């Protein structure tokens, strides 16, 4: 039985515990972000950020499902000390992979992912786990081993008559992606040989790193979500349509040109099976920045008779600046802070000046 250890940050005590990832801010991942920094001239330039947000949203649903279904096998991942790891670390890998940025810049499917400007001779278990995570995400989203599924996906775009057959392919693809070792079986030796040859590291054994990442893939249902990111990336690469930039965002549904998110879910109650909070933020590009431009927060209750979740009451419903200003000023309001903490570094809050400019644009 593995002992779970925080996946994020430096100063990790190794011992018999596992250390899953290196810190984005100070270890092997951070240096990659500086290499491909570029001006943000349109919503398309926020492709990585939007995919990080989409993963965070999907992750919030997995968190809620684990708690509401009382899945004790995976309850360890809900501990607050894993929050950055399950959201920001995995999200950064997915977002940059889809966008071809950071460590994934100019990396074709057959390449392995390495972290430049770092010293592998000083890598600890957490660093090798980051190597495995990034290569696993790269293979799942860009790899060539899923050609049969890609063909079925392409055919589905043109012919929706065989939906049962397509959905079966979807399930098969997720099952194939759910085994980290099998996904990487053709690259593990290449990764080991790279570090042995380039850095004279003689005793590399990635078995433990693969096992560590497997725990996260299993607990978070990551394989099925990576399959969806793969699909959406293929869609976007075909025609660069903004509604295909990422999963779980609905584009062009209002006069402001905002992206409307599928709901984030949260529960802090003991009655997680019947009560939850639902967050539906809107995102908007403006003058080189990505903003939260609207937000609905509702309490929802599960209705046993219908088997559906229904809104019980609205805590926040932002349609004008005064409402946005009010909730931003209430720094202790936990409902709002929960979402902004998760999305910190990916989106900004609009000023009154920016908000007023938006209003003029739609008049």
GROMACS .gro file of C-alpha atoms in nm:
model
  363
    1UNK     CA    1   0.000   0.000   0.000
    2UNK     CA    2   0.140   0.338  -0.098
    3UNK     CA    3   0.147   0.620   0.151
    4UNK     CA    4   0.020   0.933  -0.019
    5UNK     CA    5   0.250   1.236  -0.015
    6UNK     CA    6   0.181   1.589  -0.130
    7UNK     CA    7   0.260   1.614  -0.498
    8UNK     CA    8   0.359   1.976  -0.507
    9UNK     CA    9   0.641   2.190  -0.381
   10UNK     CA   10   0.996   2.155  -0.259
   11UNK     CA   11   1.125   2.017   0.064
   12UNK     CA   12   0.937   1.690   0.029
   13UNK     CA   13   1.026   1.428   0.282
   14UNK     CA   14   1.081   1.113   0.079
   15UNK     CA   15   1.135   0.824   0.318
   16UNK     CA   16   0.872   0.556   0.258
   17UNK     CA   17   0.620   0.808   0.126
   18UNK     CA   18   0.577   0.890  -0.239
   19UNK     CA   19   0.648   1.231  -0.384
   20UNK     CA   20   0.458   1.260  -0.709
   21UNK     CA   21   0.550   1.580  -0.891
   22UNK     CA   22   0.811   1.851  -0.883
   23UNK     CA   23   0.704   2.205  -0.810
   24UNK     CA   24   0.598   2.406  -1.113
   25UNK     CA   25   0.740   2.720  -0.954
   26UNK     CA   26   1.089   2.604  -0.872
   27UNK     CA   27   1.182   2.268  -1.021
   28UNK     CA   28   1.175   2.101  -1.359
   29UNK     CA   29   0.861   2.252  -1.508
   30UNK     CA   30   0.887   2.625  -1.443
   31UNK     CA   31   1.184   2.690  -1.670
   32UNK     CA   32   0.992   2.569  -1.974
   33UNK     CA   33   0.732   2.841  -1.942
   34UNK     CA   34   0.983   3.117  -2.008
   35UNK     CA   35   1.094   2.968  -2.339
   36UNK     CA   36   0.770   3.015  -2.531
   37UNK     CA   37   0.627   3.329  -2.371
   38UNK     CA   38   0.454   3.534  -2.640
   39UNK     CA   39   0.207   3.823  -2.664
   40UNK     CA   40  -0.159   3.735  -2.616
   41UNK     CA   41  -0.325   3.902  -2.912
   42UNK     CA   42  -0.649   3.702  -2.926
   43UNK     CA   43  -0.850   3.439  -2.744
   44UNK     CA   44  -0.663   3.175  -2.945
   45UNK     CA   45  -0.341   3.268  -2.764
   46UNK     CA   46  -0.499   3.154  -2.438
   47UNK     CA   47  -0.533   2.798  -2.560
   48UNK     CA   48  -0.316   2.656  -2.282
   49UNK     CA   49  -0.491   2.856  -2.010
   50UNK     CA   50  -0.838   2.760  -2.133
   51UNK     CA   51  -0.745   2.393  -2.137
   52UNK     CA   52  -0.603   2.423  -1.786
   53UNK     CA   53  -0.936   2.574  -1.678
   54UNK     CA   54  -1.124   2.294  -1.853
   55UNK     CA   55  -0.920   2.032  -1.668
   56UNK     CA   56  -0.983   2.211  -1.338
   57UNK     CA   57  -1.356   2.201  -1.411
   58UNK     CA   58  -1.345   1.831  -1.496
   59UNK     CA   59  -1.136   1.770  -1.185
   60UNK     CA   60  -1.395   1.947  -0.968
   61UNK     CA   61  -1.657   1.706  -1.097
   62UNK     CA   62  -1.436   1.407  -1.020
   63UNK     CA   63  -1.378   1.543  -0.669
   64UNK     CA   64  -1.749   1.583  -0.617
   65UNK     CA   65  -1.827   1.235  -0.749
   66UNK     CA   66  -1.571   1.077  -0.516
   67UNK     CA   67  -1.722   1.252  -0.217
   68UNK     CA   68  -2.089   1.216  -0.308
   69UNK     CA   69  -2.050   0.847  -0.395
   70UNK     CA   70  -1.834   0.788  -0.086
   71UNK     CA   71  -1.558   0.627  -0.290
   72UNK     CA   72  -1.323   0.552  -0.002
   73UNK     CA   73  -1.066   0.397  -0.234
   74UNK     CA   74  -0.993   0.740  -0.383
   75UNK     CA   75  -1.083   0.966  -0.092
   76UNK     CA   76  -0.714   1.034  -0.020
   77UNK     CA   77  -0.695   1.261  -0.323
   78UNK     CA   78  -0.948   1.503  -0.173
   79UNK     CA   79  -0.704   1.608   0.098
   80UNK     CA   80  -0.622   1.980   0.065
   81UNK     CA   81  -0.250   1.907   0.048
   82UNK     CA   82  -0.309   1.751  -0.295
   83UNK     CA   83  -0.516   2.041  -0.433
   84UNK     CA   84  -0.244   2.210  -0.639
   85UNK     CA   85  -0.118   1.877  -0.764
   86UNK     CA   86  -0.451   1.747  -0.892
   87UNK     CA   87  -0.553   2.083  -1.041
   88UNK     CA   88  -0.258   2.305  -1.132
   89UNK     CA   89   0.020   2.053  -1.196
   90UNK     CA   90  -0.186   1.816  -1.408
   91UNK     CA   91  -0.367   2.111  -1.566
   92UNK     CA   92  -0.039   2.273  -1.670
   93UNK     CA   93   0.074   1.953  -1.840
   94UNK     CA   94  -0.256   1.917  -2.027
   95UNK     CA   95  -0.287   2.283  -2.127
   96UNK     CA   96   0.067   2.312  -2.260
   97UNK     CA   97   0.039   1.977  -2.439
   98UNK     CA   98  -0.279   2.078  -2.623
   99UNK     CA   99  -0.134   2.420  -2.709
  100UNK     CA  100   0.213   2.292  -2.798
  101UNK     CA  101   0.379   2.524  -2.548
  102UNK     CA  102   0.639   2.494  -2.272
  103UNK     CA  103   0.797   2.150  -2.255
  104UNK     CA  104   0.578   2.037  -2.547
  105UNK     CA  105   0.685   2.312  -2.790
  106UNK     CA  106   0.793   2.169  -3.127
  107UNK     CA  107   0.760   1.813  -2.998
  108UNK     CA  108   0.612   1.570  -3.254
  109UNK     CA  109   0.427   1.261  -3.123
  110UNK     CA  110   0.731   1.035  -3.149
  111UNK     CA  111   0.949   1.259  -2.929
  112UNK     CA  112   0.989   1.221  -2.555
  113UNK     CA  113   0.931   1.516  -2.324
  114UNK     CA  114   1.231   1.638  -2.125
  115UNK     CA  115   1.284   1.952  -1.919
  116UNK     CA  116   1.553   2.178  -2.059
  117UNK     CA  117   1.770   2.399  -1.841
  118UNK     CA  118   1.743   2.158  -1.548
  119UNK     CA  119   1.997   1.919  -1.401
  120UNK     CA  120   1.869   1.559  -1.403
  121UNK     CA  121   2.164   1.455  -1.188
  122UNK     CA  122   1.984   1.623  -0.898
  123UNK     CA  123   1.639   1.474  -0.974
  124UNK     CA  124   1.452   1.310  -0.691
  125UNK     CA  125   1.146   1.083  -0.713
  126UNK     CA  126   0.915   1.384  -0.753
  127UNK     CA  127   1.112   1.498  -1.061
  128UNK     CA  128   1.099   1.159  -1.229
  129UNK     CA  129   0.727   1.150  -1.164
  130UNK     CA  130   0.696   1.482  -1.347
  131UNK     CA  131   0.883   1.328  -1.640
  132UNK     CA  132   0.641   1.034  -1.649
  133UNK     CA  133   0.334   1.259  -1.614
  134UNK     CA  134   0.436   1.481  -1.905
  135UNK     CA  135   0.524   1.190  -2.132
  136UNK     CA  136   0.200   1.012  -2.044
  137UNK     CA  137  -0.007   1.323  -2.125
  138UNK     CA  138   0.189   1.375  -2.449
  139UNK     CA  139   0.129   1.019  -2.563
  140UNK     CA  140  -0.241   1.021  -2.469
  141UNK     CA  141  -0.312   1.347  -2.651
  142UNK     CA  142  -0.066   1.330  -2.942
  143UNK     CA  143   0.051   0.970  -2.969
  144UNK     CA  144  -0.001   0.753  -3.277
  145UNK     CA  145  -0.113   0.440  -3.091
  146UNK     CA  146  -0.479   0.547  -3.104
  147UNK     CA  147  -0.511   0.560  -3.483
  148UNK     CA  148  -0.809   0.326  -3.497
  149UNK     CA  149  -0.997   0.544  -3.253
  150UNK     CA  150  -0.900   0.861  -3.439
  151UNK     CA  151  -1.038   0.709  -3.759
  152UNK     CA  152  -1.368   0.630  -3.587
  153UNK     CA  153  -1.378   0.983  -3.448
  154UNK     CA  154  -1.317   1.135  -3.791
  155UNK     CA  155  -1.589   0.921  -3.945
  156UNK     CA  156  -1.832   1.019  -3.670
  157UNK     CA  157  -1.792   1.385  -3.765
  158UNK     CA  158  -1.927   1.308  -4.111
  159UNK     CA  159  -2.168   1.027  -4.027
  160UNK     CA  160  -2.353   1.012  -3.695
  161UNK     CA  161  -2.560   0.705  -3.788
  162UNK     CA  162  -2.341   0.456  -3.601
  163UNK     CA  163  -2.338   0.628  -3.261
  164UNK     CA  164  -2.343   0.301  -3.059
  165UNK     CA  165  -2.035   0.181  -3.244
  166UNK     CA  166  -1.861   0.513  -3.190
  167UNK     CA  167  -1.938   0.523  -2.819
  168UNK     CA  168  -1.797   0.172  -2.787
  169UNK     CA  169  -1.477   0.301  -2.946
  170UNK     CA  170  -1.474   0.587  -2.696
  171UNK     CA  171  -1.492   0.342  -2.407
  172UNK     CA  172  -1.220   0.124  -2.557
  173UNK     CA  173  -0.995   0.425  -2.608
  174UNK     CA  174  -1.034   0.538  -2.246
  175UNK     CA  175  -0.959   0.185  -2.126
  176UNK     CA  176  -0.647   0.178  -2.341
  177UNK     CA  177  -0.533   0.514  -2.203
  178UNK     CA  178  -0.602   0.415  -1.843
  179UNK     CA  179  -0.290   0.197  -1.814
  180UNK     CA  180   0.010   0.430  -1.783
  181UNK     CA  181   0.267   0.158  -1.845
  182UNK     CA  182   0.096   0.033  -2.161
  183UNK     CA  183   0.056   0.387  -2.295
  184UNK     CA  184   0.429   0.446  -2.247
  185UNK     CA  185   0.554   0.096  -2.320
  186UNK     CA  186   0.730   0.208  -2.640
  187UNK     CA  187   0.888   0.513  -2.479
  188UNK     CA  188   1.003   0.408  -2.132
  189UNK     CA  189   1.323   0.256  -2.265
  190UNK     CA  190   1.383   0.562  -2.483
  191UNK     CA  191   1.341   0.791  -2.183
  192UNK     CA  192   1.581   0.586  -1.974
  193UNK     CA  193   1.838   0.570  -2.254
  194UNK     CA  194   1.819   0.946  -2.306
  195UNK     CA  195   1.910   1.022  -1.946
  196UNK     CA  196   2.175   0.750  -1.933
  197UNK     CA  197   2.345   0.874  -2.250
  198UNK     CA  198   2.305   1.249  -2.205
  199UNK     CA  199   2.374   1.269  -1.834
  200UNK     CA  200   2.558   0.946  -1.753
  201UNK     CA  201   2.285   0.838  -1.514
  202UNK     CA  202   2.333   0.463  -1.476
  203UNK     CA  203   2.065   0.355  -1.231
  204UNK     CA  204   1.740   0.489  -1.368
  205UNK     CA  205   1.434   0.279  -1.286
  206UNK     CA  206   1.101   0.443  -1.374
  207UNK     CA  207   0.884   0.164  -1.229
  208UNK     CA  208   0.800   0.357  -0.914
  209UNK     CA  209   0.725   0.676  -1.108
  210UNK     CA  210   0.485   0.488  -1.336
  211UNK     CA  211   0.308   0.341  -1.031
  212UNK     CA  212   0.276   0.684  -0.872
  213UNK     CA  213   0.122   0.847  -1.178
  214UNK     CA  214  -0.108   0.547  -1.221
  215UNK     CA  215  -0.265   0.628  -0.884
  216UNK     CA  216  -0.362   0.973  -1.005
  217UNK     CA  217  -0.489   0.850  -1.339
  218UNK     CA  218  -0.713   0.599  -1.161
  219UNK     CA  219  -0.838   0.830  -0.888
  220UNK     CA  220  -0.926   1.120  -1.120
  221UNK     CA  221  -1.058   0.927  -1.419
  222UNK     CA  222  -0.787   1.106  -1.614
  223UNK     CA  223  -0.780   0.870  -1.913
  224UNK     CA  224  -1.135   0.946  -2.034
  225UNK     CA  225  -1.076   1.320  -1.998
  226UNK     CA  226  -0.747   1.303  -2.189
  227UNK     CA  227  -0.933   1.122  -2.466
  228UNK     CA  228  -1.174   1.417  -2.482
  229UNK     CA  229  -0.885   1.664  -2.492
  230UNK     CA  230  -0.737   1.462  -2.778
  231UNK     CA  231  -1.065   1.482  -2.970
  232UNK     CA  232  -1.103   1.855  -2.919
  233UNK     CA  233  -0.743   1.924  -3.017
  234UNK     CA  234  -0.799   1.741  -3.345
  235UNK     CA  235  -1.115   1.946  -3.403
  236UNK     CA  236  -0.938   2.275  -3.341
  237UNK     CA  237  -0.630   2.188  -3.545
  238UNK     CA  238  -0.858   2.138  -3.845
  239UNK     CA  239  -1.029   2.476  -3.860
  240UNK     CA  240  -0.908   2.692  -3.566
  241UNK     CA  241  -1.268   2.755  -3.460
  242UNK     CA  242  -1.275   2.915  -3.112
  243UNK     CA  243  -1.555   2.685  -2.998
  244UNK     CA  244  -1.309   2.396  -3.034
  245UNK     CA  245  -1.027   2.552  -2.829
  246UNK     CA  246  -1.098   2.319  -2.541
  247UNK     CA  247  -1.354   2.084  -2.390
  248UNK     CA  248  -1.640   2.194  -2.166
  249UNK     CA  249  -1.659   2.557  -2.283
  250UNK     CA  250  -1.951   2.676  -2.493
  251UNK     CA  251  -1.860   2.961  -2.728
  252UNK     CA  252  -2.069   3.232  -2.893
  253UNK     CA  253  -2.383   3.181  -2.686
  254UNK     CA  254  -2.438   3.545  -2.597
  255UNK     CA  255  -2.402   3.891  -2.741
  256UNK     CA  256  -2.081   3.962  -2.552
  257UNK     CA  257  -1.880   3.690  -2.728
  258UNK     CA  258  -1.816   3.517  -2.397
  259UNK     CA  259  -1.722   3.158  -2.337
  260UNK     CA  260  -1.972   2.996  -2.104
  261UNK     CA  261  -1.829   2.721  -1.887
  262UNK     CA  262  -1.985   2.392  -1.797
  263UNK     CA  263  -2.036   2.389  -1.418
  264UNK     CA  264  -1.767   2.349  -1.156
  265UNK     CA  265  -1.897   2.149  -0.859
  266UNK     CA  266  -1.817   2.173  -0.491
  267UNK     CA  267  -1.947   2.029  -0.168
  268UNK     CA  268  -1.847   2.113   0.187
  269UNK     CA  269  -2.139   1.941   0.352
  270UNK     CA  270  -2.171   1.595   0.503
  271UNK     CA  271  -2.475   1.540   0.283
  272UNK     CA  272  -2.268   1.535  -0.035
  273UNK     CA  273  -2.500   1.287  -0.204
  274UNK     CA  274  -2.789   1.536  -0.200
  275UNK     CA  275  -2.643   1.889  -0.188
  276UNK     CA  276  -2.379   2.076  -0.383
  277UNK     CA  277  -2.270   2.417  -0.510
  278UNK     CA  278  -2.264   2.479  -0.885
  279UNK     CA  279  -2.040   2.746  -1.042
  280UNK     CA  280  -2.085   2.864  -1.401
  281UNK     CA  281  -1.827   3.131  -1.489
  282UNK     CA  282  -1.807   3.318  -1.819
  283UNK     CA  283  -1.467   3.397  -1.970
  284UNK     CA  284  -1.379   3.681  -2.203
  285UNK     CA  285  -1.067   3.798  -2.386
  286UNK     CA  286  -0.992   4.170  -2.367
  287UNK     CA  287  -0.680   4.363  -2.459
  288UNK     CA  288  -0.429   4.085  -2.400
  289UNK     CA  289  -0.594   3.940  -2.091
  290UNK     CA  290  -0.843   3.664  -2.007
  291UNK     CA  291  -1.112   3.766  -1.760
  292UNK     CA  292  -1.398   3.617  -1.564
  293UNK     CA  293  -1.678   3.825  -1.712
  294UNK     CA  294  -1.976   3.672  -1.534
  295UNK     CA  295  -2.060   3.413  -1.273
  296UNK     CA  296  -2.357   3.217  -1.147
  297UNK     CA  297  -2.330   3.031  -0.817
  298UNK     CA  298  -2.625   2.817  -0.716
  299UNK     CA  299  -2.704   2.565  -0.446
  300UNK     CA  300  -2.840   2.245  -0.596
  301UNK     CA  301  -3.035   1.958  -0.449
  302UNK     CA  302  -3.066   1.604  -0.579
  303UNK     CA  303  -3.429   1.513  -0.647
  304UNK     CA  304  -3.479   1.143  -0.579
  305UNK     CA  305  -3.804   1.123  -0.778
  306UNK     CA  306  -3.649   1.249  -1.102
  307UNK     CA  307  -3.290   1.138  -1.044
  308UNK     CA  308  -3.170   1.488  -1.139
  309UNK     CA  309  -2.999   1.783  -0.977
  310UNK     CA  310  -3.205   2.102  -0.962
  311UNK     CA  311  -3.120   2.457  -0.851
  312UNK     CA  312  -3.238   2.525  -0.498
  313UNK     CA  313  -3.130   2.891  -0.475
  314UNK     CA  314  -2.894   3.135  -0.644
  315UNK     CA  315  -2.620   3.280  -0.425
  316UNK     CA  316  -2.463   3.491  -0.699
  317UNK     CA  317  -2.601   3.596  -1.034
  318UNK     CA  318  -2.384   3.860  -1.199
  319UNK     CA  319  -2.534   4.071  -1.476
  320UNK     CA  320  -2.405   4.416  -1.380
  321UNK     CA  321  -2.092   4.573  -1.238
  322UNK     CA  322  -2.238   4.645  -0.893
  323UNK     CA  323  -2.286   4.271  -0.837
  324UNK     CA  324  -1.935   4.191  -0.956
  325UNK     CA  325  -1.788   4.467  -0.744
  326UNK     CA  326  -1.982   4.351  -0.441
  327UNK     CA  327  -1.860   3.993  -0.453
  328UNK     CA  328  -1.499   4.096  -0.523
  329UNK     CA  329  -1.501   4.330  -0.225
  330UNK     CA  330  -1.619   4.053   0.006
  331UNK     CA  331  -1.276   3.895   0.037
  332UNK     CA  332  -1.395   3.656   0.305
  333UNK     CA  333  -1.682   3.519   0.096
  334UNK     CA  334  -1.581   3.154   0.072
  335UNK     CA  335  -1.811   3.068  -0.219
  336UNK     CA  336  -1.639   3.316  -0.450
  337UNK     CA  337  -1.289   3.260  -0.316
  338UNK     CA  338  -1.313   2.884  -0.378
  339UNK     CA  339  -1.335   2.940  -0.753
  340UNK     CA  340  -1.087   3.228  -0.780
  341UNK     CA  341  -0.829   3.032  -0.581
  342UNK     CA  342  -0.858   2.742  -0.824
  343UNK     CA  343  -0.828   2.970  -1.128
  344UNK     CA  344  -0.557   3.197  -0.987
  345UNK     CA  345  -0.294   3.273  -1.249
  346UNK     CA  346  -0.520   3.171  -1.538
  347UNK     CA  347  -0.781   3.449  -1.541
  348UNK     CA  348  -0.819   3.799  -1.398
  349UNK     CA  349  -1.106   3.994  -1.244
  350UNK     CA  350  -1.224   4.292  -1.453
  351UNK     CA  351  -1.194   4.647  -1.328
  352UNK     CA  352  -1.491   4.881  -1.353
  353UNK     CA  353  -1.322   5.050  -1.648
  354UNK     CA  354  -1.292   4.722  -1.837
  355UNK     CA  355  -1.650   4.628  -1.749
  356UNK     CA  356  -1.782   4.960  -1.882
  357UNK     CA  357  -1.591   4.912  -2.206
  358UNK     CA  358  -1.765   4.579  -2.253
  359UNK     CA  359  -2.104   4.742  -2.208
  360UNK     CA  360  -2.027   5.003  -2.473
  361UNK     CA  361  -1.922   4.731  -2.715
  362UNK     CA  362  -2.261   4.560  -2.706
  363UNK     CA  363  -2.477   4.872  -2.729
   0.00000   0.00000   0.00000
